[in-house]
mmCIF file of C-alpha atoms in Angstrom:
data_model
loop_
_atom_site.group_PDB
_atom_site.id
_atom_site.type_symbol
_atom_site.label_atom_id
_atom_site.label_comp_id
_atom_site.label_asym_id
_atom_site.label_seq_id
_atom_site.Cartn_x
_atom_site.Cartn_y
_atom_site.Cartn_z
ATOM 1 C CA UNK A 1 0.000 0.000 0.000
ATOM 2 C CA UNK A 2 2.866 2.840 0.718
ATOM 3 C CA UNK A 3 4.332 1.425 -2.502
ATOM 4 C CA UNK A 4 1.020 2.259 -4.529
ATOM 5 C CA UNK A 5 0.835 6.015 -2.268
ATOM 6 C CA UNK A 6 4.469 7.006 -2.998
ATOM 7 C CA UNK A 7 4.191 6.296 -7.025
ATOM 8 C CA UNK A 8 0.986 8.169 -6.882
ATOM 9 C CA UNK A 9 3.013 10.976 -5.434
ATOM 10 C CA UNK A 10 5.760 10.683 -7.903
ATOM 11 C CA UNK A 11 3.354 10.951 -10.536
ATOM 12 C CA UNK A 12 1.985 13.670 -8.996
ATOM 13 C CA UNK A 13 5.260 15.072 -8.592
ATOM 14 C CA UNK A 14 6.047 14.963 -12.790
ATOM 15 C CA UNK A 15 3.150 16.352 -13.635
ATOM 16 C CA UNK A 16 3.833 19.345 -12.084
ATOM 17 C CA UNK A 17 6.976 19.904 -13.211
ATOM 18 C CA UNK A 18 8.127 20.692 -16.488
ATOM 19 C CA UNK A 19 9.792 23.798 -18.127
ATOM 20 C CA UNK A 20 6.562 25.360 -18.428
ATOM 21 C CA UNK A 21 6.397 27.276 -14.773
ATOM 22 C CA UNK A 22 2.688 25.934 -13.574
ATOM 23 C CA UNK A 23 2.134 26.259 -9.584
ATOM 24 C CA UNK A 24 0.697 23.676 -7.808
ATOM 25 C CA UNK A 25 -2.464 25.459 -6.794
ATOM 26 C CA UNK A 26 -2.952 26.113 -10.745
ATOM 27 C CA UNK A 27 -2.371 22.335 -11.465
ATOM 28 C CA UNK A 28 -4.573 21.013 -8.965
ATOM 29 C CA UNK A 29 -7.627 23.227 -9.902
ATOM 30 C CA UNK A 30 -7.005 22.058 -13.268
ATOM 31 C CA UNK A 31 -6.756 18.337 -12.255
ATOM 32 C CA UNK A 32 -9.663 18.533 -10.307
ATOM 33 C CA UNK A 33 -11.703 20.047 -13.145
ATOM 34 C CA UNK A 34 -10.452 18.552 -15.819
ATOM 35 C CA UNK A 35 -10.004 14.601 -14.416
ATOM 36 C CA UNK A 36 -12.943 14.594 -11.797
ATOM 37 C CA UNK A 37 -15.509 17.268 -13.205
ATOM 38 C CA UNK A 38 -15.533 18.612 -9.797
ATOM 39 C CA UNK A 39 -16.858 22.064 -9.743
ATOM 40 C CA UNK A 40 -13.480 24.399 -9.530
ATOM 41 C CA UNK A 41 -13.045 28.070 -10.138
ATOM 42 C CA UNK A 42 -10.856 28.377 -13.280
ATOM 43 C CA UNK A 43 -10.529 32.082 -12.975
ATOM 44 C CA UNK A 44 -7.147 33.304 -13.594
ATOM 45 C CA UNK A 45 -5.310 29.846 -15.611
ATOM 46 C CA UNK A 46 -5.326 30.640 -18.918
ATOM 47 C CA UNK A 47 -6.103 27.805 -21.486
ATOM 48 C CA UNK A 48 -2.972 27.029 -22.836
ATOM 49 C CA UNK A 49 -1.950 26.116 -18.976
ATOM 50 C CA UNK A 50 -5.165 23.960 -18.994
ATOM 51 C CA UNK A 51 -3.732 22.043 -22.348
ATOM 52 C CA UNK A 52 -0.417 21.549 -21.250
ATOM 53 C CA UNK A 53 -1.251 20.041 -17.842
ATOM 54 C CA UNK A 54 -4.553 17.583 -19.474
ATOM 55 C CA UNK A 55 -3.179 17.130 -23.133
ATOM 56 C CA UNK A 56 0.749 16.959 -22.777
ATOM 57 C CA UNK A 57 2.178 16.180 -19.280
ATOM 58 C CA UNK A 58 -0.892 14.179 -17.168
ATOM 59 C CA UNK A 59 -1.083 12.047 -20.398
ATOM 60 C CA UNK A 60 2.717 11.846 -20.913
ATOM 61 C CA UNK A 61 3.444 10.597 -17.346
ATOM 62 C CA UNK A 62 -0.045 7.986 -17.255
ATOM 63 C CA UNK A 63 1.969 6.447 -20.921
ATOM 64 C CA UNK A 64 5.541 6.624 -19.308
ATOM 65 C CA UNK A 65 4.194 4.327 -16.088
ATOM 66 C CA UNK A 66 2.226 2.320 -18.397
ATOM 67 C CA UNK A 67 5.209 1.578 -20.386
ATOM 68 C CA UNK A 68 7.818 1.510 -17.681
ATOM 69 C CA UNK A 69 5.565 -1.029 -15.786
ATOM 70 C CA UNK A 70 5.001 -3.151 -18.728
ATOM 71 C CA UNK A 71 8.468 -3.347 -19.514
ATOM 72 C CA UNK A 72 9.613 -4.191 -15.903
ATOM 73 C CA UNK A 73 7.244 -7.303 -15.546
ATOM 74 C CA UNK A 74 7.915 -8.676 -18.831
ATOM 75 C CA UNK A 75 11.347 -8.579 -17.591
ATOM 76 C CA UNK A 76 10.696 -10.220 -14.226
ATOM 77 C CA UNK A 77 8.591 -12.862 -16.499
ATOM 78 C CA UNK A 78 11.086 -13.586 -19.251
ATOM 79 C CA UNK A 79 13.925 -13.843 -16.077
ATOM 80 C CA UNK A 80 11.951 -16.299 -14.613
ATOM 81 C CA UNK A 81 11.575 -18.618 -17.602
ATOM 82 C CA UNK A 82 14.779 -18.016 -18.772
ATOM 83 C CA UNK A 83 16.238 -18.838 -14.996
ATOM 84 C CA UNK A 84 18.754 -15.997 -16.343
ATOM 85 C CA UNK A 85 19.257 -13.009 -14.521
ATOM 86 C CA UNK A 86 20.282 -11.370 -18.047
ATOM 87 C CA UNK A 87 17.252 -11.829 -20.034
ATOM 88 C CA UNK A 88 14.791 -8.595 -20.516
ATOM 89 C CA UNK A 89 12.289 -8.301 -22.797
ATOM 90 C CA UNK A 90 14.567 -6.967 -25.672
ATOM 91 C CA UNK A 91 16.890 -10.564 -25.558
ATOM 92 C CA UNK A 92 14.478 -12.328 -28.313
ATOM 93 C CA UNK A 93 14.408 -9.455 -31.106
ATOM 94 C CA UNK A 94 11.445 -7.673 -30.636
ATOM 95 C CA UNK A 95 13.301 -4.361 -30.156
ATOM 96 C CA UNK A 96 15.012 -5.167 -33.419
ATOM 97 C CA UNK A 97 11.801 -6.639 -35.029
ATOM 98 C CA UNK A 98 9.951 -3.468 -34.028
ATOM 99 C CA UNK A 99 13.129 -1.005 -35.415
ATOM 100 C CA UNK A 100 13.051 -2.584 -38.808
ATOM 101 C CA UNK A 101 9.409 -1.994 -39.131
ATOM 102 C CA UNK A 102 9.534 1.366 -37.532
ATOM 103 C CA UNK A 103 12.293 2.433 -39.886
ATOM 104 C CA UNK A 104 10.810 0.820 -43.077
ATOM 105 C CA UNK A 105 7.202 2.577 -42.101
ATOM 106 C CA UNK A 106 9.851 6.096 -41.715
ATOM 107 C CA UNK A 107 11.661 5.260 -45.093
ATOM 108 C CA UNK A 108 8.507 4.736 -47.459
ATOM 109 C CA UNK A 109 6.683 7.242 -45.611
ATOM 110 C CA UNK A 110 3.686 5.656 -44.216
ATOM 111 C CA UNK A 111 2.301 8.405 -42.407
ATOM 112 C CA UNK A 112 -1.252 6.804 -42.534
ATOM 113 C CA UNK A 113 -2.246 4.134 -41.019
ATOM 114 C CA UNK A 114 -5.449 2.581 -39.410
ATOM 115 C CA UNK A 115 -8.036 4.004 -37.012
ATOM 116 C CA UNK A 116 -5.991 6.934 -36.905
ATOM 117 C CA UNK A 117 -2.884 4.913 -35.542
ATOM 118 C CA UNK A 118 0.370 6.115 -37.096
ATOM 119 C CA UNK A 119 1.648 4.363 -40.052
ATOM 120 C CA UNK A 120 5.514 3.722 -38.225
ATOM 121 C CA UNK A 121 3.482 2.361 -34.998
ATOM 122 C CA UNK A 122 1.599 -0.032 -36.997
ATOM 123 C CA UNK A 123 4.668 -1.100 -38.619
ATOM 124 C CA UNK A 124 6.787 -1.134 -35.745
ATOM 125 C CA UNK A 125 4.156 -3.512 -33.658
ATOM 126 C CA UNK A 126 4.030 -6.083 -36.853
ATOM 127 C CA UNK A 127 7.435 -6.224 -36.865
ATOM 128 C CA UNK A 128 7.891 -6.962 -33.338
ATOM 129 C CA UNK A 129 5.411 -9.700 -33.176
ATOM 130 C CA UNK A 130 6.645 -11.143 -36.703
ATOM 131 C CA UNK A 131 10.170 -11.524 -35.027
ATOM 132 C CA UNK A 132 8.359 -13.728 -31.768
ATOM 133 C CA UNK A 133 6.625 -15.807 -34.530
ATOM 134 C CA UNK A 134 9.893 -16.347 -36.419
ATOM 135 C CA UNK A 135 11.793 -16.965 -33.412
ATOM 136 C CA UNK A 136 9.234 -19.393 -31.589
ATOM 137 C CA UNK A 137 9.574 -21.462 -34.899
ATOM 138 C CA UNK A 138 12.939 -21.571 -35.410
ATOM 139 C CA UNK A 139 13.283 -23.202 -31.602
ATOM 140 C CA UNK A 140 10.151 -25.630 -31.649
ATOM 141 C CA UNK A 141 11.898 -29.581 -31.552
ATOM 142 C CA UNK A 142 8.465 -30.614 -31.801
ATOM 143 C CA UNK A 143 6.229 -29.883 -28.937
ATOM 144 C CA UNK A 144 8.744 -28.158 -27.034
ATOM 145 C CA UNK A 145 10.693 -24.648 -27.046
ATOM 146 C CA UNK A 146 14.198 -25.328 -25.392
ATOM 147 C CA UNK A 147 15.317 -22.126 -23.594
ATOM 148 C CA UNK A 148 18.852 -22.425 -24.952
ATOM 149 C CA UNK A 149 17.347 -22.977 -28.423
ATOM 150 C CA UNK A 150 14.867 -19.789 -27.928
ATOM 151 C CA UNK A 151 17.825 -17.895 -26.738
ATOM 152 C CA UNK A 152 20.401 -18.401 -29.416
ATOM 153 C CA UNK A 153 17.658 -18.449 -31.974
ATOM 154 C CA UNK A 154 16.873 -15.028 -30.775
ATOM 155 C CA UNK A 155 19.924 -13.246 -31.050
ATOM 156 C CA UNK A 156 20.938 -14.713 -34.207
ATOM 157 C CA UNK A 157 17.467 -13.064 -35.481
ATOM 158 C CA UNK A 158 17.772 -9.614 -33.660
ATOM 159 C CA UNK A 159 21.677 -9.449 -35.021
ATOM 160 C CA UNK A 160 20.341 -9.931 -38.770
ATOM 161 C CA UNK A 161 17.812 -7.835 -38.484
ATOM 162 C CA UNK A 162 19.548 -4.849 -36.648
ATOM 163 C CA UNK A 163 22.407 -5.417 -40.031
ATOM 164 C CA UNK A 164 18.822 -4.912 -42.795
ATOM 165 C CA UNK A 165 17.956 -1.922 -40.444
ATOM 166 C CA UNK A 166 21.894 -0.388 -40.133
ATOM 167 C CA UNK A 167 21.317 -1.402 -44.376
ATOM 168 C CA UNK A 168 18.435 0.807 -44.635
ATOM 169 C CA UNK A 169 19.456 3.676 -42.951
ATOM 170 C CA UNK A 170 22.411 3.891 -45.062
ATOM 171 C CA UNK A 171 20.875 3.623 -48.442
ATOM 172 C CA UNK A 172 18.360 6.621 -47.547
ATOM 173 C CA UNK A 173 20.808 8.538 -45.146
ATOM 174 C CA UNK A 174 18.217 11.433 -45.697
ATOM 175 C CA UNK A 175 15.733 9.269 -43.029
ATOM 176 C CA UNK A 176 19.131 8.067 -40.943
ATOM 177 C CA UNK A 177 18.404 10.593 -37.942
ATOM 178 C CA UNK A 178 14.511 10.379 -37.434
ATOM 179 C CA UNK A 179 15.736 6.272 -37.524
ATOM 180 C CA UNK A 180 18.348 7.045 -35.005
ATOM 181 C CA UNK A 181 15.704 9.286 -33.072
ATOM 182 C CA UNK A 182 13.058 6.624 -32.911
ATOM 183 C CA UNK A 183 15.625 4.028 -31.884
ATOM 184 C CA UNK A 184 16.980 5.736 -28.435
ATOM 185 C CA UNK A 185 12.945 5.397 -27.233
ATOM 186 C CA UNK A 186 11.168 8.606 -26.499
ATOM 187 C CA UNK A 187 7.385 10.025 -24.522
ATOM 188 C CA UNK A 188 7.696 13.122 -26.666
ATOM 189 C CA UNK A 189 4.491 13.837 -28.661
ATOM 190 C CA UNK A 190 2.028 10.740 -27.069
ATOM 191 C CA UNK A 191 -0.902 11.231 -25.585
ATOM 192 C CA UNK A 192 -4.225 9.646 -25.091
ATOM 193 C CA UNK A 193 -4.548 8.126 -28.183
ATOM 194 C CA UNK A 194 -1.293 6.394 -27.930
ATOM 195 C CA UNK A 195 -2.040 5.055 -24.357
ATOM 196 C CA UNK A 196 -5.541 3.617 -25.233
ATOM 197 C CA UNK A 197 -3.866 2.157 -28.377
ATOM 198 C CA UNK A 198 -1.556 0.005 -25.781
ATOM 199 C CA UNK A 199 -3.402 -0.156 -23.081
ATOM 200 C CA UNK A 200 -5.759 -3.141 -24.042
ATOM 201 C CA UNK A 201 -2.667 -5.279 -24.882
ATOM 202 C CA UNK A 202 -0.622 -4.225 -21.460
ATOM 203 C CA UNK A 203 -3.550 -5.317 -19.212
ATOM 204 C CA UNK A 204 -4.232 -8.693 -21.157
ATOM 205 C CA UNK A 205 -0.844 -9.248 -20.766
ATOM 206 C CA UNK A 206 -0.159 -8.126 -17.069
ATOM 207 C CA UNK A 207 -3.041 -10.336 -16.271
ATOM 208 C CA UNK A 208 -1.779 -13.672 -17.659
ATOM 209 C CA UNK A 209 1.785 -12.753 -15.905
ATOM 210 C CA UNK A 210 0.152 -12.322 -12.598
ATOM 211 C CA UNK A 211 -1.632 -15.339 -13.138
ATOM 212 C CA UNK A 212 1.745 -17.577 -14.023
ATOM 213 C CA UNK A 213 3.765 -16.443 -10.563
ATOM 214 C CA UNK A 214 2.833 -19.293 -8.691
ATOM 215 C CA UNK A 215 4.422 -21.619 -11.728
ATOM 216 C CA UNK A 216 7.054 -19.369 -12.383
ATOM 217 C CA UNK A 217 8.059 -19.703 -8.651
ATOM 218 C CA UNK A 218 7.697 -23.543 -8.717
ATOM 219 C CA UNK A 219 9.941 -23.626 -12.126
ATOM 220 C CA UNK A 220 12.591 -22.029 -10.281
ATOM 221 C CA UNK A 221 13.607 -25.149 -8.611
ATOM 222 C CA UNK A 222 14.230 -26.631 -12.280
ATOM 223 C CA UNK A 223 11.801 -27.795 -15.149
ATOM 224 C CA UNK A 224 12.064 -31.449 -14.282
ATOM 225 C CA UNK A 225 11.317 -30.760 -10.463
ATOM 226 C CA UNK A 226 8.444 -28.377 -11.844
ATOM 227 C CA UNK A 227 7.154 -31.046 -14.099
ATOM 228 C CA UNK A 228 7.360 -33.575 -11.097
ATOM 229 C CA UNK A 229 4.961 -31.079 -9.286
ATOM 230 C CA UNK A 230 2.177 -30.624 -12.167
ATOM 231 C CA UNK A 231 3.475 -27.839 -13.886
ATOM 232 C CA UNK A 232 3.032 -27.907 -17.247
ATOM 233 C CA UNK A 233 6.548 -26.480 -18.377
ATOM 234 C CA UNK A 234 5.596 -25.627 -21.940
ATOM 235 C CA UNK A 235 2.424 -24.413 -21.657
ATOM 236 C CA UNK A 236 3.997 -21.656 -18.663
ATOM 237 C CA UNK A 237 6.716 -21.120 -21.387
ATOM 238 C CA UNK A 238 4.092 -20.230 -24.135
ATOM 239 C CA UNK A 239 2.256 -18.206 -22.256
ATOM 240 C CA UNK A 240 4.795 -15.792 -20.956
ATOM 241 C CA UNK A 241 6.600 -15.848 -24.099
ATOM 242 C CA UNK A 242 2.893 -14.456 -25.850
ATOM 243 C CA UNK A 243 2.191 -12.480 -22.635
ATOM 244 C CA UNK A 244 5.389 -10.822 -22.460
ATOM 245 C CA UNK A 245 6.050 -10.570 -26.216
ATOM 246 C CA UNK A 246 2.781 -8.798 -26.793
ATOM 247 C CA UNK A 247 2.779 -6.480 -24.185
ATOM 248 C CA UNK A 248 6.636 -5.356 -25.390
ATOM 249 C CA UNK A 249 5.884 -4.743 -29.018
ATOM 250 C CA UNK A 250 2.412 -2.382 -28.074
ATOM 251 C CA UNK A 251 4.944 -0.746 -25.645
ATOM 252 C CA UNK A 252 7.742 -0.264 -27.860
ATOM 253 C CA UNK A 253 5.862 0.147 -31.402
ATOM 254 C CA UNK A 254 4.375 3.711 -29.362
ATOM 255 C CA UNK A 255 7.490 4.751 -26.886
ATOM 256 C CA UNK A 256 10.461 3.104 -29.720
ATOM 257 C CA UNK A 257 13.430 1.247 -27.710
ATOM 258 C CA UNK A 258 13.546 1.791 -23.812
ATOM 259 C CA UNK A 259 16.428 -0.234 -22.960
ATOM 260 C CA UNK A 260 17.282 -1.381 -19.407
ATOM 261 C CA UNK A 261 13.890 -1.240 -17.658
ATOM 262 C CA UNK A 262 12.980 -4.820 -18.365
ATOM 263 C CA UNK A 263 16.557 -5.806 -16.666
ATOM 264 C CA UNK A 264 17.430 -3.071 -13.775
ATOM 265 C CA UNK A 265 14.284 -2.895 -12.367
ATOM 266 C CA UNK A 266 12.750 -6.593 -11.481
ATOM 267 C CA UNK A 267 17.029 -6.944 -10.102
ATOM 268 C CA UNK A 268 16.695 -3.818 -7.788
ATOM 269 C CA UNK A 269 12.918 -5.205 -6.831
ATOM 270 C CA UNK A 270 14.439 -9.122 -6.545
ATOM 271 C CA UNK A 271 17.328 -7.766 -4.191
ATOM 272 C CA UNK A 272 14.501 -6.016 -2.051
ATOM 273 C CA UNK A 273 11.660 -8.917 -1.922
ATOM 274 C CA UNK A 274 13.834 -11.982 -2.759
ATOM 275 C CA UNK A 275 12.983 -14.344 -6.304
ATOM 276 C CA UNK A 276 9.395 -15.385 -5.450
ATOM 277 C CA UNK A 277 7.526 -13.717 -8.123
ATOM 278 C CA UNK A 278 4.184 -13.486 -6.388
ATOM 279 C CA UNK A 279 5.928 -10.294 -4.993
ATOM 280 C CA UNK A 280 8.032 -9.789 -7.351
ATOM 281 C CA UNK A 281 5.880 -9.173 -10.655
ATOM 282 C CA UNK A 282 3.742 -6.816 -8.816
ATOM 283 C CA UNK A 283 6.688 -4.744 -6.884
ATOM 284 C CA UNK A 284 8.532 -4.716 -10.845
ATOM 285 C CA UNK A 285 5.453 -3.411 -11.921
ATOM 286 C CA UNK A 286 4.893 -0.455 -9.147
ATOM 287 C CA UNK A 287 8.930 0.325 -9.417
ATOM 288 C CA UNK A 288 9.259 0.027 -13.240
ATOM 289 C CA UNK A 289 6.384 2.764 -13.998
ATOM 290 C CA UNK A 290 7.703 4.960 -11.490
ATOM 291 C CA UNK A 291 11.364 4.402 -12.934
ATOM 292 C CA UNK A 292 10.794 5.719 -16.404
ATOM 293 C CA UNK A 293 8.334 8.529 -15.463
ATOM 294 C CA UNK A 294 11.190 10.108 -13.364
ATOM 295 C CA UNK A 295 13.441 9.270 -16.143
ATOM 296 C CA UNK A 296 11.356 10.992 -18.911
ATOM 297 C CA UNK A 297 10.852 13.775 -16.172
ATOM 298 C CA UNK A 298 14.842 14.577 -16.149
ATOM 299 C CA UNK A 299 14.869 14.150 -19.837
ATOM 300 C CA UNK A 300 12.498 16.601 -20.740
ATOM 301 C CA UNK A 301 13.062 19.118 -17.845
ATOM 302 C CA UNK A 302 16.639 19.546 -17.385
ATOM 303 C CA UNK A 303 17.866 20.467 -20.866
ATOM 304 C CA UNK A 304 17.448 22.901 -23.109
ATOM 305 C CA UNK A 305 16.173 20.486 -25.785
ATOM 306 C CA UNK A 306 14.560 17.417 -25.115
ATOM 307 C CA UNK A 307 16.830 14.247 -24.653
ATOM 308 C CA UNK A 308 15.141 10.496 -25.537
ATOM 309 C CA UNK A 309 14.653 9.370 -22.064
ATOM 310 C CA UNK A 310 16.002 5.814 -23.574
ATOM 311 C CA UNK A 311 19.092 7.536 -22.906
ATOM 312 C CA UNK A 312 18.512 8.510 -19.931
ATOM 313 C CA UNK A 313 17.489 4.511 -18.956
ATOM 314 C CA UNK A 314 20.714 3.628 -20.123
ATOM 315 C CA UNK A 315 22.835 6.237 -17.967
ATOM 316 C CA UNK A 316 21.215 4.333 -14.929
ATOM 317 C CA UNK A 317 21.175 1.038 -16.243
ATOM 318 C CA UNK A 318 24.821 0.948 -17.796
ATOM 319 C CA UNK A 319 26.827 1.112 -14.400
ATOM 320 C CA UNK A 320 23.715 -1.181 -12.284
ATOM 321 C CA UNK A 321 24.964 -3.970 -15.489
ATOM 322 C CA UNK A 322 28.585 -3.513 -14.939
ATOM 323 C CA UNK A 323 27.554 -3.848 -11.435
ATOM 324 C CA UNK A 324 25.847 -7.562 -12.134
ATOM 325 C CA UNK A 325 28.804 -8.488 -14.025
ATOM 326 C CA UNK A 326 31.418 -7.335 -11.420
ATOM 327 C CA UNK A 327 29.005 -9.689 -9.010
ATOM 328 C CA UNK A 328 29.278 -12.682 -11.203
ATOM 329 C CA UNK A 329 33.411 -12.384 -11.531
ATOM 330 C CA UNK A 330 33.646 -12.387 -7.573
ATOM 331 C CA UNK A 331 31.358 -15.481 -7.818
ATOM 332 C CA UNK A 332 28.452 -13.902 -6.161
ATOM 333 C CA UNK A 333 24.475 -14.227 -7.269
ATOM 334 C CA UNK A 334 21.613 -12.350 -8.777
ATOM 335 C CA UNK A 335 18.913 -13.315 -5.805
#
């Protein structure tokens, strides 16, 4: 519960600030009228202070927890099958699956696209979800997925497609920086129409994790030990491969690439609540969303112009890796 009451506070918190100088009286009246249709005097806050607080930042930060919470569980979900402390939701392709579309859909100029859903989103999601297909396929030995399989088979697909996307951008070098942009992962520009586009996909998704903790915490004692106690391995591995994979590519066909949420936050979280992921899904999913909305709060407050607040990710997620891999050389652990 003070988990849920601080992130409301931090949301709070980025809503109000921004490089647009908004006092918190102002942005309370307007939250009140605006969210709850309470009757609040408006005199005195002009409309473009109304628009920026309901149409760019409250919208901005709901997306950036959204996202950052979605990442953080599929990376909590895809650690726990993989029994990998490495893993995120990036290590099967989708970020590279997504990028090829994204950049294609930027290239050809599909600025139309369906239900009034950009062109490069649309792209960007097939992609993502192509890339899962093609990957699941490549591992199947019949009825089953072997991790090791799934995980060589996915970076041997992410690596060829990231070389037909570095291809692309270098034939039409006129679309290489709005590539490059999309790439480092960025809030700026979404609103509500971008959240409710993801939003059906993240809860579907969240759901079926939630639902697979108890299995997740049984596999952790092996898959023949989990077998041995009526788990059905593959079926757990299918659904948080579809769970996870389909929440990631809504997330990342909208924000582009956030790197290191899926693998800093469910560590910090695992360090702080231990591996059973009854606690630890939920926790991931309370600290990642809070995570990146502080993130994109930094990246679009302290600088003159914006910065992609994937960069930002990966200034806090760089060292906290070196960190794991320092761990592992002195022969320590992830739990």
């Amino acid at each position: 519960m003070l988990s849920v009451l601080i992130c409301i506070g931090i949301m709070y918190f980025c809503t109000v600030t921004g490089v647009a100088s908004i006092s918190f009286m102002d942005v309370n009246r307007i939250l009140a009228h605006e969210i709850f249709h309470l009757d609040i005097n408006m005199e005195g806050i002009s409309s473009g202070s109304i628009a920026i607080i309901h149409n760019v930042r409250l919208p901005r930060v709901v997306l950036g927890f959204t996202a950052g919470a979605a990442l953080a569980i599929c990376g909590a979900g895809f650690q726990g099958i993989f029994r990998n402390p490495m893993a995120d939701p990036f290590v099967l392709g989708v970020s590279s699956g997504a990028a090829l579309g994204a950049a294609v859909g930027i290239v050809f100029r599909f600025g139309s696209g369906f239900l009034g859903i950009n062109g490069v989103t649309l792209l960007a999601f097939a992609g993502a979800f192509a890339t899962i297909l093609l990957v699941y396929n490549i591992s199947r030995i019949g009825k089953k997925v072997p991790v090791t399989t799934l995980l060589l088979s996915g970076i041997a697909v992410s690596q060829t497609l990231t070389a037909v996307n570095s291809i692309l951008m270098i034939v039409n070098q006129q679309n290489m920086n709005q590539i490059m942009f999309w790439t480092m992962g960025s809030l700026n520009g979404k609103g509500w129409k971008q959240l409710l586009m993801i939003l059906p996909y993240v809860i579907v998704g969240i759901l079926l994790l939630l639902a697979s903790a108890r299995e997740l915490d049984i596999l952790l004692t092996g898959e023949d030990t989990a077998t041995q106690l009526g788990v059905n391995v593959e079926l757990l591995k299918k659904k948080v491969l579809f769970a996870s994979s389909m929440i990631t590519a809504a997330v990342i066909s909208v924000t582009g690439i956030i790197g290191f949420v899926g693998l800093v936050v469910p560590h910090v979280v695992r360090m702080i609540t231990g591996p059973k992921h009854r606690k630890l899904m939920p926790l991931s999913l309370l600290f990642g969303g809070t995570f990146l909305i502080i993130c994109d709060t930094a990246a679009r407050s302290f600088a003159a112009g914006e910065i992609p607040v994937g960069i930002i990710t990966a200034i806090c997620g760089g060292p906290f890796f070196l960190y794991l891999l320092r761990k592992v050389k002195r022969g320590g652990n992830f739990s």
